PDB file of C-alpha atoms in Angstrom:
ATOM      1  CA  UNK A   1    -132.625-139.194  80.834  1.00 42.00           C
ATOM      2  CA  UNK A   2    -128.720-138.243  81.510  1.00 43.00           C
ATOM      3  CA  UNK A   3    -128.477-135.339  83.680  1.00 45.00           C
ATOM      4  CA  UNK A   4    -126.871-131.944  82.579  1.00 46.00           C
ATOM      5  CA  UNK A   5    -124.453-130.916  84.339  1.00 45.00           C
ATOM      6  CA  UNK A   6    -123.670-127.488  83.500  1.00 45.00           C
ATOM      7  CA  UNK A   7    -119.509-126.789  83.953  1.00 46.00           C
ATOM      8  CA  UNK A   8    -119.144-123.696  86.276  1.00 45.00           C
ATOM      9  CA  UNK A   9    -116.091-121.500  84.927  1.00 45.00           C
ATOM     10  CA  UNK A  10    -113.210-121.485  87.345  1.00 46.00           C
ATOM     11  CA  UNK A  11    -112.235-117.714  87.346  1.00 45.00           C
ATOM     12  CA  UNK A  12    -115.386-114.937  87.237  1.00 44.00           C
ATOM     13  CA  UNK A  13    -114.969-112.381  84.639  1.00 46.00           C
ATOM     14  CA  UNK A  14    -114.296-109.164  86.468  1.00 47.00           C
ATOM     15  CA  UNK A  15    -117.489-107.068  87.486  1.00 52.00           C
ATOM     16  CA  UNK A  16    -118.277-103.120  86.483  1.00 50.00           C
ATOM     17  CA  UNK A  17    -116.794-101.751  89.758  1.00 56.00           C
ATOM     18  CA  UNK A  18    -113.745-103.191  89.070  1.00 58.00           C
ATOM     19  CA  UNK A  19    -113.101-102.283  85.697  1.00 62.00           C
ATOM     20  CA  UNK A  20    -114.082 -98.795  86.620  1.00 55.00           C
ATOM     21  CA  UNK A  21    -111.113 -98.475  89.286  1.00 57.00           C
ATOM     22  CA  UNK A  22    -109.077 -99.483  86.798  1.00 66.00           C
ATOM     23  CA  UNK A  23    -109.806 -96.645  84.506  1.00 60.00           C
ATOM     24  CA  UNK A  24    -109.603 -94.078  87.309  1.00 57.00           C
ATOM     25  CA  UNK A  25    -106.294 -95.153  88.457  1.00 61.00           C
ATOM     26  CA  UNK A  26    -105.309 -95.418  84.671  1.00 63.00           C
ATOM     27  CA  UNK A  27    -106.340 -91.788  84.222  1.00 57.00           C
ATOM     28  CA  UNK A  28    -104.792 -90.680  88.130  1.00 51.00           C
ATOM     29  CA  UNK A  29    -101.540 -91.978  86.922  1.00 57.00           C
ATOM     30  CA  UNK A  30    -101.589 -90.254  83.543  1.00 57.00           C
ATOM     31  CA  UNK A  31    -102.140 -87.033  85.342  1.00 51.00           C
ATOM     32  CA  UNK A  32     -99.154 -87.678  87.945  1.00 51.00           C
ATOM     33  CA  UNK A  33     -97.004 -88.454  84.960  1.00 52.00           C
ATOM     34  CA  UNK A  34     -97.751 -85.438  83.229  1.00 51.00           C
ATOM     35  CA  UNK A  35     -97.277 -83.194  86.157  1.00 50.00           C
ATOM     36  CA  UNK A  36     -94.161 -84.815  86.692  1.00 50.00           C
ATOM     37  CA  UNK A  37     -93.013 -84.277  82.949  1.00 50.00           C
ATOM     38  CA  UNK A  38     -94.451 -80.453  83.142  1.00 50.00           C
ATOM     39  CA  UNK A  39     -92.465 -80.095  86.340  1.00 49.00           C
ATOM     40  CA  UNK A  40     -89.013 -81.728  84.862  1.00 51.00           C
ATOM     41  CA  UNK A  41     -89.698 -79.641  81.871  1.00 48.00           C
ATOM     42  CA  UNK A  42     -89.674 -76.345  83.672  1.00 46.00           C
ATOM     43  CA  UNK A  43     -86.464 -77.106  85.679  1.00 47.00           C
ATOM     44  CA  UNK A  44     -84.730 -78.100  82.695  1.00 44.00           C
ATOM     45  CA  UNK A  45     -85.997 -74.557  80.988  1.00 45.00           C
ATOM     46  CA  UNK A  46     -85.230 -72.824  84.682  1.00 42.00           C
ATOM     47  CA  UNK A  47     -81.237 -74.699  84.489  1.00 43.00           C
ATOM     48  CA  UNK A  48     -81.243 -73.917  80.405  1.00 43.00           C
ATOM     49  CA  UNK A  49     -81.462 -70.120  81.025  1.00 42.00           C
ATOM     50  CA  UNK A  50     -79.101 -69.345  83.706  1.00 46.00           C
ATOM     51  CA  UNK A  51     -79.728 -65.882  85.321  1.00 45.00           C
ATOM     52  CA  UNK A  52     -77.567 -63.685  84.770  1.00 43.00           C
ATOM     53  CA  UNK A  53     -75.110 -62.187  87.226  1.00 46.00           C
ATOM     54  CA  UNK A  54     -74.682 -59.269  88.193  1.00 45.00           C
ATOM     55  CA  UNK A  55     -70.727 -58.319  88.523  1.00 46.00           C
ATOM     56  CA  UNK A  56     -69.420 -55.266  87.797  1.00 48.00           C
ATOM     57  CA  UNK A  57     -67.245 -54.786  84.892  1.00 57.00           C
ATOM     58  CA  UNK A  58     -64.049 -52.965  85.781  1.00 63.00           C
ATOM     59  CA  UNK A  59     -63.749 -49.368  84.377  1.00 69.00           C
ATOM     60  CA  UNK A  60     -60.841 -48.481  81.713  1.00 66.00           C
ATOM     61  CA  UNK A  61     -59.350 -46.485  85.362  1.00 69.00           C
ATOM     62  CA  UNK A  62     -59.062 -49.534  86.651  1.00 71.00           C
ATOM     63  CA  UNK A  63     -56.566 -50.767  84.752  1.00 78.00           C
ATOM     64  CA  UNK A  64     -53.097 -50.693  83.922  1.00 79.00           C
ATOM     65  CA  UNK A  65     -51.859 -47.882  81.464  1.00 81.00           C
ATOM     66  CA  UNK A  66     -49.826 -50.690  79.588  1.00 81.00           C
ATOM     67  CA  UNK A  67     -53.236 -53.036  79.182  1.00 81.00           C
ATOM     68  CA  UNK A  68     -54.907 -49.939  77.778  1.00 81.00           C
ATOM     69  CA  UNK A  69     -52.320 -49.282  75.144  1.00 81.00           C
ATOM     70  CA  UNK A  70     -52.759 -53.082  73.956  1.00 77.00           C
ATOM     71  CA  UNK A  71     -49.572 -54.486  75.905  1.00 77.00           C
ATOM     72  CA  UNK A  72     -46.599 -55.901  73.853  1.00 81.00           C
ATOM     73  CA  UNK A  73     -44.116 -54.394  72.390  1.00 83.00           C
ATOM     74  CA  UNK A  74     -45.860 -51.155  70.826  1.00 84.00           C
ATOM     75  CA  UNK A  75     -46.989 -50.228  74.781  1.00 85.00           C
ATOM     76  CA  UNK A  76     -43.427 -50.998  76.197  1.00 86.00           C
ATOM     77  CA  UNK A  77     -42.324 -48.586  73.446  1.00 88.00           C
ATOM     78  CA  UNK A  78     -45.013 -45.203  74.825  1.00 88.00           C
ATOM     79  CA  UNK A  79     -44.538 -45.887  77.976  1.00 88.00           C
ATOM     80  CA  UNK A  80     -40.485 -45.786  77.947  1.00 89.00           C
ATOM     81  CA  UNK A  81     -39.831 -49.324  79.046  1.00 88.00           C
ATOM     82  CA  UNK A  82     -37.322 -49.768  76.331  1.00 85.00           C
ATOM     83  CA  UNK A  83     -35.367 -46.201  75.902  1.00 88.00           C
ATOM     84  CA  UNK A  84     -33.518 -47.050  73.211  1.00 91.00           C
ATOM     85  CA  UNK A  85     -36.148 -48.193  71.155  1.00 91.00           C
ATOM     86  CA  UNK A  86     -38.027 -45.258  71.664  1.00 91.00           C
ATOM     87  CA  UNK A  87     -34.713 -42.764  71.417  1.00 93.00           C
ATOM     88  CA  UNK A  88     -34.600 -44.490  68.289  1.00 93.00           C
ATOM     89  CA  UNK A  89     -38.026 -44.426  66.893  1.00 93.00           C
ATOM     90  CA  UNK A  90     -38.831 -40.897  67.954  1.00 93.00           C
ATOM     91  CA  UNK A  91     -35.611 -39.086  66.644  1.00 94.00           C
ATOM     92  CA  UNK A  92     -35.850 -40.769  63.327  1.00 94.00           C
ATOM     93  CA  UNK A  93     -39.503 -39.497  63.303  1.00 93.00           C
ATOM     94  CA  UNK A  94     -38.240 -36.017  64.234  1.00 94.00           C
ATOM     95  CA  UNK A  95     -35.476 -36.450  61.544  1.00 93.00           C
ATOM     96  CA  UNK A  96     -38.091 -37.058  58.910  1.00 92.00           C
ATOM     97  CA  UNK A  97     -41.086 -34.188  60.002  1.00 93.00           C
ATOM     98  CA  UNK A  98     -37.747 -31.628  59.953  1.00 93.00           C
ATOM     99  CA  UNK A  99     -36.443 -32.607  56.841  1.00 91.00           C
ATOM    100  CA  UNK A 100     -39.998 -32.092  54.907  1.00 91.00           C
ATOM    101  CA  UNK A 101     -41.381 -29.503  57.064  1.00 89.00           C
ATOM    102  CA  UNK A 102     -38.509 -27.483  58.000  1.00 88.00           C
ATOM    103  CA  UNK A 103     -35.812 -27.857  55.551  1.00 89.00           C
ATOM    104  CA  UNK A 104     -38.862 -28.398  52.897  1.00 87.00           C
ATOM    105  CA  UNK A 105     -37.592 -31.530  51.199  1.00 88.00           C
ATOM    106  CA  UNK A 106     -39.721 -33.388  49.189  1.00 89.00           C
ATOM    107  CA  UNK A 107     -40.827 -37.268  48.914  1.00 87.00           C
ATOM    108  CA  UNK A 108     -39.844 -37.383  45.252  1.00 92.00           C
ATOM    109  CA  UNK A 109     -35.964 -36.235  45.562  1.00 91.00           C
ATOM    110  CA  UNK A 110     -35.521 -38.232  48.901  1.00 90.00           C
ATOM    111  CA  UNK A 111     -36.511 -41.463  47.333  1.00 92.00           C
ATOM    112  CA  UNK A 112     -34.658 -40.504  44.272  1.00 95.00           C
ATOM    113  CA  UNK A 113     -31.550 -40.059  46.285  1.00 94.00           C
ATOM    114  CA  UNK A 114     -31.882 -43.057  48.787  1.00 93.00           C
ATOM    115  CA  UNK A 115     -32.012 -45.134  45.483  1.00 93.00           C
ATOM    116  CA  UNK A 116     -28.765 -43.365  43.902  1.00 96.00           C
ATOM    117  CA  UNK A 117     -26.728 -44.078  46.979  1.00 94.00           C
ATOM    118  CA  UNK A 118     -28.122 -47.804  46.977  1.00 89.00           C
ATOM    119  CA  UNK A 119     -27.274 -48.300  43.690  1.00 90.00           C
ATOM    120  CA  UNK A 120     -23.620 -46.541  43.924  1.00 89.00           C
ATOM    121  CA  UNK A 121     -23.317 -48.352  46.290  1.00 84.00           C
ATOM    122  CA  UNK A 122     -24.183 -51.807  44.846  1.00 81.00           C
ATOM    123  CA  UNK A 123     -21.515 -50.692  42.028  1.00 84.00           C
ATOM    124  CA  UNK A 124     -18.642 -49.583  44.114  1.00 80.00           C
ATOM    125  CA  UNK A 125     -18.992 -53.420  45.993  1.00 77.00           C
ATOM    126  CA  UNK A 126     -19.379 -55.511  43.098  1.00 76.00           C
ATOM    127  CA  UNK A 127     -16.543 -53.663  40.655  1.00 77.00           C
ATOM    128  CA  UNK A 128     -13.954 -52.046  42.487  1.00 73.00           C
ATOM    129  CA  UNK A 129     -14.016 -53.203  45.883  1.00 66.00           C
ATOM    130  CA  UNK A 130     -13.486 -56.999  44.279  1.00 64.00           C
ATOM    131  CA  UNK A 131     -10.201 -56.024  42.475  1.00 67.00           C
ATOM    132  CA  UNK A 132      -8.677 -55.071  45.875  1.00 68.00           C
ATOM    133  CA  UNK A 133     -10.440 -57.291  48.487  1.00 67.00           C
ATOM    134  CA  UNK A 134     -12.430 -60.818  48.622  1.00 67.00           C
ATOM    135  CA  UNK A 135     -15.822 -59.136  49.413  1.00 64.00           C
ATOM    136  CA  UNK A 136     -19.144 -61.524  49.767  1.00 67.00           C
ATOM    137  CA  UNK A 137     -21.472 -60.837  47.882  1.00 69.00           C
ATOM    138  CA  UNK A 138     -24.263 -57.865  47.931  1.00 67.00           C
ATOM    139  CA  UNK A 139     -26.949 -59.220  50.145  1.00 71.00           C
ATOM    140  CA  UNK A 140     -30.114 -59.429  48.393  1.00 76.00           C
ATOM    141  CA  UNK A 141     -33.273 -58.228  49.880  1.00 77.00           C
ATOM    142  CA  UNK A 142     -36.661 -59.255  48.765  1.00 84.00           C
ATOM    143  CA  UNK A 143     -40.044 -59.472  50.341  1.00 85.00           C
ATOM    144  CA  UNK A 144     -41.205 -63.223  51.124  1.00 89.00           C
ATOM    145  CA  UNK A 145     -44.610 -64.284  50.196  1.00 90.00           C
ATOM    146  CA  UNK A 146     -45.763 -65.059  53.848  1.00 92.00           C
ATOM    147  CA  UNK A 147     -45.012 -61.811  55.076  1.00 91.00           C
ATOM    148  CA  UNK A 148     -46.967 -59.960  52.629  1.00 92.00           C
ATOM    149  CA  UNK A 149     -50.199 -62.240  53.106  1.00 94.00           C
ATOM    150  CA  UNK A 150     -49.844 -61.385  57.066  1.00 94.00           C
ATOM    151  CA  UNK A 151     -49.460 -58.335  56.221  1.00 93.00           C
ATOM    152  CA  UNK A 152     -52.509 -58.231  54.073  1.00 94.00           C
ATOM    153  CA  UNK A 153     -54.789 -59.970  56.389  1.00 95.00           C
ATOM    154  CA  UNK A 154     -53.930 -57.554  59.340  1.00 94.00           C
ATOM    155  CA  UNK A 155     -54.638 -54.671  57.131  1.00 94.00           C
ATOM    156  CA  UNK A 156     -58.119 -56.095  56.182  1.00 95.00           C
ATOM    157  CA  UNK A 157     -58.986 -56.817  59.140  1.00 95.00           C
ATOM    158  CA  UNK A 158     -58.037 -53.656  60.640  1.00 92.00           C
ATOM    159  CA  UNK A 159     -60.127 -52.202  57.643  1.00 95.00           C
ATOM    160  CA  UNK A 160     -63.408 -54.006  57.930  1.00 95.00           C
ATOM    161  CA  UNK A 161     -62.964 -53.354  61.906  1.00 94.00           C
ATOM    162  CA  UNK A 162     -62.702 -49.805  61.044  1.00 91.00           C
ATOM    163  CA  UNK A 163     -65.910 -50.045  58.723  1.00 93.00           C
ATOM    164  CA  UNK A 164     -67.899 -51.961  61.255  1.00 92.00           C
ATOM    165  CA  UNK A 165     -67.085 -49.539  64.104  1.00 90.00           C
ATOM    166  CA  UNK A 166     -68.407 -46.438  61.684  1.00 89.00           C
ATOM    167  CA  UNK A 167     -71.351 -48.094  60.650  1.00 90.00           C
ATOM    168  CA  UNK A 168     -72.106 -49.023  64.229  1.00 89.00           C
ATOM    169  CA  UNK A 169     -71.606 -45.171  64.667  1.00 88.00           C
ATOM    170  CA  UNK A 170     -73.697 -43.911  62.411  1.00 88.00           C
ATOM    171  CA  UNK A 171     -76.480 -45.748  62.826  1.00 86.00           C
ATOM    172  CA  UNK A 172     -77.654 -43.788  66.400  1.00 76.00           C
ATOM    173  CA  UNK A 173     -78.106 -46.327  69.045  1.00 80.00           C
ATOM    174  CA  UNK A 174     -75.401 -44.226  70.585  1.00 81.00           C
ATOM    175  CA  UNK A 175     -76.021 -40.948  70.685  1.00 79.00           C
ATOM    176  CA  UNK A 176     -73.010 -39.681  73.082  1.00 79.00           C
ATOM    177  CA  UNK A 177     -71.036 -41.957  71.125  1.00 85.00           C
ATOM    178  CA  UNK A 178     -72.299 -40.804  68.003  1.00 86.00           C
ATOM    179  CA  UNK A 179     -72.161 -37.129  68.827  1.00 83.00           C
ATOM    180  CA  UNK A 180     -68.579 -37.438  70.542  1.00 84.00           C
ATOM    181  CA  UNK A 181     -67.206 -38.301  67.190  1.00 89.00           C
ATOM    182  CA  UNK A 182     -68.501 -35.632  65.348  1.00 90.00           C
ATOM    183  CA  UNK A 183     -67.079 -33.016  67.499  1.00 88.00           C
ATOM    184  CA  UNK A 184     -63.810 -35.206  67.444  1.00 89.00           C
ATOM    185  CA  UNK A 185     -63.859 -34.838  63.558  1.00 91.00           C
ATOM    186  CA  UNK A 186     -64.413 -31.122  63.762  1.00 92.00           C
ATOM    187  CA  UNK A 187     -61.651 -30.780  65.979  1.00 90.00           C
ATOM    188  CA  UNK A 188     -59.253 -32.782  63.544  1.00 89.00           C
ATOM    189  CA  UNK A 189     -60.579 -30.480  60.665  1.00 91.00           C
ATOM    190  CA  UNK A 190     -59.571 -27.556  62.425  1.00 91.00           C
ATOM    191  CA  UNK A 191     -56.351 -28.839  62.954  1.00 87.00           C
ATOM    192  CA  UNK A 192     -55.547 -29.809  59.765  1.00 85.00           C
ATOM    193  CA  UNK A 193     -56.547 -26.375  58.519  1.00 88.00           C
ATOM    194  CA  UNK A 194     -53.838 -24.723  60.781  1.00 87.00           C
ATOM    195  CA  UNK A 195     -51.263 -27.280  59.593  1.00 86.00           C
ATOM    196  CA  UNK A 196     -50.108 -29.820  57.327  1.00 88.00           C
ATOM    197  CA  UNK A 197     -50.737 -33.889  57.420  1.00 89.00           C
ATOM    198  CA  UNK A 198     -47.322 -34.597  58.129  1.00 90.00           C
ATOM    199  CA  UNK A 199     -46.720 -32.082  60.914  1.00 91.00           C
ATOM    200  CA  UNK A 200     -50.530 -33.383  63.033  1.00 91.00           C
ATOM    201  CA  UNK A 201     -49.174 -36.936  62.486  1.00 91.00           C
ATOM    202  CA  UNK A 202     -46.057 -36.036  63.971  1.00 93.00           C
ATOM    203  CA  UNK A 203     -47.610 -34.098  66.900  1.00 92.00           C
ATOM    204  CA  UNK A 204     -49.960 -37.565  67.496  1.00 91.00           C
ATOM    205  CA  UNK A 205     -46.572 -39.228  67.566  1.00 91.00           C
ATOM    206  CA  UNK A 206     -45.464 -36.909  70.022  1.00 93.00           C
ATOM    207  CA  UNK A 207     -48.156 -37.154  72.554  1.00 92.00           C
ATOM    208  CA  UNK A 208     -47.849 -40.557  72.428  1.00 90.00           C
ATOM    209  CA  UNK A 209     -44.284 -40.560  73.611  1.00 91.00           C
ATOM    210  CA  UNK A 210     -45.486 -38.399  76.002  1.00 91.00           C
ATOM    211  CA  UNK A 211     -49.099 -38.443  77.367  1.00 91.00           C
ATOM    212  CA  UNK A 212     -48.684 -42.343  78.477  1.00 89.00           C
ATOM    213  CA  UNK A 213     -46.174 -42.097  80.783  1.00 89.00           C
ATOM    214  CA  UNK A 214     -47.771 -38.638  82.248  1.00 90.00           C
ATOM    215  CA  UNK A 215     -50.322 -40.433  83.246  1.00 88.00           C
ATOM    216  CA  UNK A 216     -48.681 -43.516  84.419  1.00 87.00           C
ATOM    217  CA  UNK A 217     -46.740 -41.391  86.863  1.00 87.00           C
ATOM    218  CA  UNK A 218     -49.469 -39.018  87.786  1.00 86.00           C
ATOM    219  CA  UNK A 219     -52.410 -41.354  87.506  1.00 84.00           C
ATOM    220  CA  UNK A 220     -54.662 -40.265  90.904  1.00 84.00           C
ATOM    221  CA  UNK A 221     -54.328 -36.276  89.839  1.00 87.00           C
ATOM    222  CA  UNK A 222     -55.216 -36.871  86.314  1.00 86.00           C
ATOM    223  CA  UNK A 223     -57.959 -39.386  87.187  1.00 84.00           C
ATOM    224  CA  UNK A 224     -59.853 -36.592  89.397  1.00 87.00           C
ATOM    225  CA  UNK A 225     -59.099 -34.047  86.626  1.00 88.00           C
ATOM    226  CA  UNK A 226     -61.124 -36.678  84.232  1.00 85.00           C
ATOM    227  CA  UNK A 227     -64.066 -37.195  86.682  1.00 86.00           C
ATOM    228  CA  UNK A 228     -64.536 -33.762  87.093  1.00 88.00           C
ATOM    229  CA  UNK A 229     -64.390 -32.925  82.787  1.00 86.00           C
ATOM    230  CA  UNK A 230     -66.596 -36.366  82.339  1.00 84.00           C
ATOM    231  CA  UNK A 231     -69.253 -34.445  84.800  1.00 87.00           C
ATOM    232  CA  UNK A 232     -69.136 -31.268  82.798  1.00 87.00           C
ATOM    233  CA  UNK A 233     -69.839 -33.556  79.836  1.00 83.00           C
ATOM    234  CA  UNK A 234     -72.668 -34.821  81.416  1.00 85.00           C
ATOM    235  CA  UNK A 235     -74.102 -31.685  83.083  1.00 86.00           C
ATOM    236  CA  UNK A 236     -73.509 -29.956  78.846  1.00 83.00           C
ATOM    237  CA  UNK A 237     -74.911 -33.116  77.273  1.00 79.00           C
ATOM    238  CA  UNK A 238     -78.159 -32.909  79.129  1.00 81.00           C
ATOM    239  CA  UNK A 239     -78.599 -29.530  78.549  1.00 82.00           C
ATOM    240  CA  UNK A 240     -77.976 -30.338  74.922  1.00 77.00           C
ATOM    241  CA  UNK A 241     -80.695 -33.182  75.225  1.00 76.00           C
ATOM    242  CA  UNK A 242     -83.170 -31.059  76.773  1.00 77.00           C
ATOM    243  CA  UNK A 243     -82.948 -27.757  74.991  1.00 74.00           C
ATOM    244  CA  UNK A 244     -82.400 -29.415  71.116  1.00 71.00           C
ATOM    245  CA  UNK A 245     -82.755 -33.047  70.772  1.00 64.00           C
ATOM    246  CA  UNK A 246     -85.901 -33.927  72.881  1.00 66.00           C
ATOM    247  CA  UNK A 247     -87.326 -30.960  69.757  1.00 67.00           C
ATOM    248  CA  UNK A 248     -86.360 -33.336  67.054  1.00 61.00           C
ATOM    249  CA  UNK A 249     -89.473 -35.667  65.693  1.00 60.00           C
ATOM    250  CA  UNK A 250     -87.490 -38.485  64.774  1.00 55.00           C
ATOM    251  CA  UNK A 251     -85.551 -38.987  68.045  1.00 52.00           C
ATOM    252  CA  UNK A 252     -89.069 -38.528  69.847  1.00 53.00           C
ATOM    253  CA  UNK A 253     -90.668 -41.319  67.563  1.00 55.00           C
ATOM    254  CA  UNK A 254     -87.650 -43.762  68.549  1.00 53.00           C
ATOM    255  CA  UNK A 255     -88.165 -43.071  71.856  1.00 53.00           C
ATOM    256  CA  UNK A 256     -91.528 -44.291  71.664  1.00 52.00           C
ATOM    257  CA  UNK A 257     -90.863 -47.446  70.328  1.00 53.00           C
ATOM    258  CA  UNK A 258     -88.273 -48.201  73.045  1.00 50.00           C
ATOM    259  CA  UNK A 259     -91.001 -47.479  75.256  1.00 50.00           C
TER     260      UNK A 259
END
């Protein structure tokens, strides 16, 4: 009888202990890799959200007068950096408050008279001043379409600024603010009820001639005056707070849902 012979396999097939440190290192390095990922994660959220510094933004005293009043040409104009320009602009805005306050002339018969002289005018250059002399033309004046766009988009802008501001006012999330513009309001009504539109416009006009450069040349007297009427503020406002407004239910109620 032929002999079996029974081929031995060259390689083993790996035992139970074997396979089982395979699994534990597969599951060791699934752990380090998630710790790693967790720990990448949470410096890439610590970098995201930067923390906040904590400068100090400079104070309106801190700065030039001419940055307050919005620099260019309107601010070289109140403070006096161009005198003829503001010779100019405030005598022809004391011409026009004396002519309609003092000599009581009206809107009506000034543009009805600014339009006669315009239009004698026009006459006198086109018919008889021709017969005599070689005179150009009248020059024509007319409004481009550009300009009044600009125009138009500054004053809707200015508008909806306006509007945004109020809204922002009314709604209470600043009471100072809020409350500082009431009793700025009553002030102007009072004023208007002692005089006329034209003559508190004019006055505004003045003081901004005026006030501006005061300050500029006087700025470390008048900034101690304001510390000490911005502390009276305070010291009144607190009062206020205390004696009326911590009394009113709904300002208590938002105050406990801020807390």
């Amino acid at each position: 009888m032929a002999d079996i012979v029974t081929e031995e396999p060259e390689h083993e097939p790996t035992t139970y202990i074997d396979s089982a440190k395979e699994k534990i290192s597969e599951i060791f390095d699934r752990d380090d890799s998630s710790s790693s990922s967790d720990s990448d994660a949470k410096t890439k959220d610590k970098k995201s959200f930067p923390v906040p510094s904590n400068k100090n933004t400079t104070s309106w005293k801190d700065k030039p007068v001419h940055s307050l009043l919005g620099g260019g040409k309107a601010a070289d104009i109140f403070l006096w950096r161009s005198k003829r320009k503001s010779m100019a602009i405030l005598g022809f805005a004391t011409i026009i408050w004396a002519l309609f306050e003092l000599i009581e002339y009206h809107l009506l018969s000034l543009l009805c008279h600014i339009l006669i002289l315009v239009l004698g005018g026009h006459f006198l250059w086109s018919n008889t001043l021709n017969l005599f002399y070689r005179c150009p033309q009248f020059p024509q004046v007319a409004v481009e379409e550009e300009t009044a766009l600009q125009v138009a988009l500054v004053l809707r802008l200015e508008i909806n600024n306006a509007l945004e501001v109020l809204r922002e006012i009314a709604a209470g999330k600043d009471l100072k603010e809020f409350l500082a513009v009431i009793a700025g309001l009553w002030i102007v009504s009072i004023a208007g009820s002692c005089c006329s539109l034209l003559t508190l416009v004019y006055m505004c006009f003045v003081l901004l001639h005026t006030v501006p450069l005061l300050y500029e040349r006087h700025k470390d007297k008048a900034d101690v005056c304001l510390e000490k009427a911005e502390a009276e503020f305070k010291k009144q406002f607190d009062v206020l707070q205390e004696k009326v407004l911590s009394r009113v239910p709904s300002l208590q109620s938002k105050d406990k849902k801020l807390a």
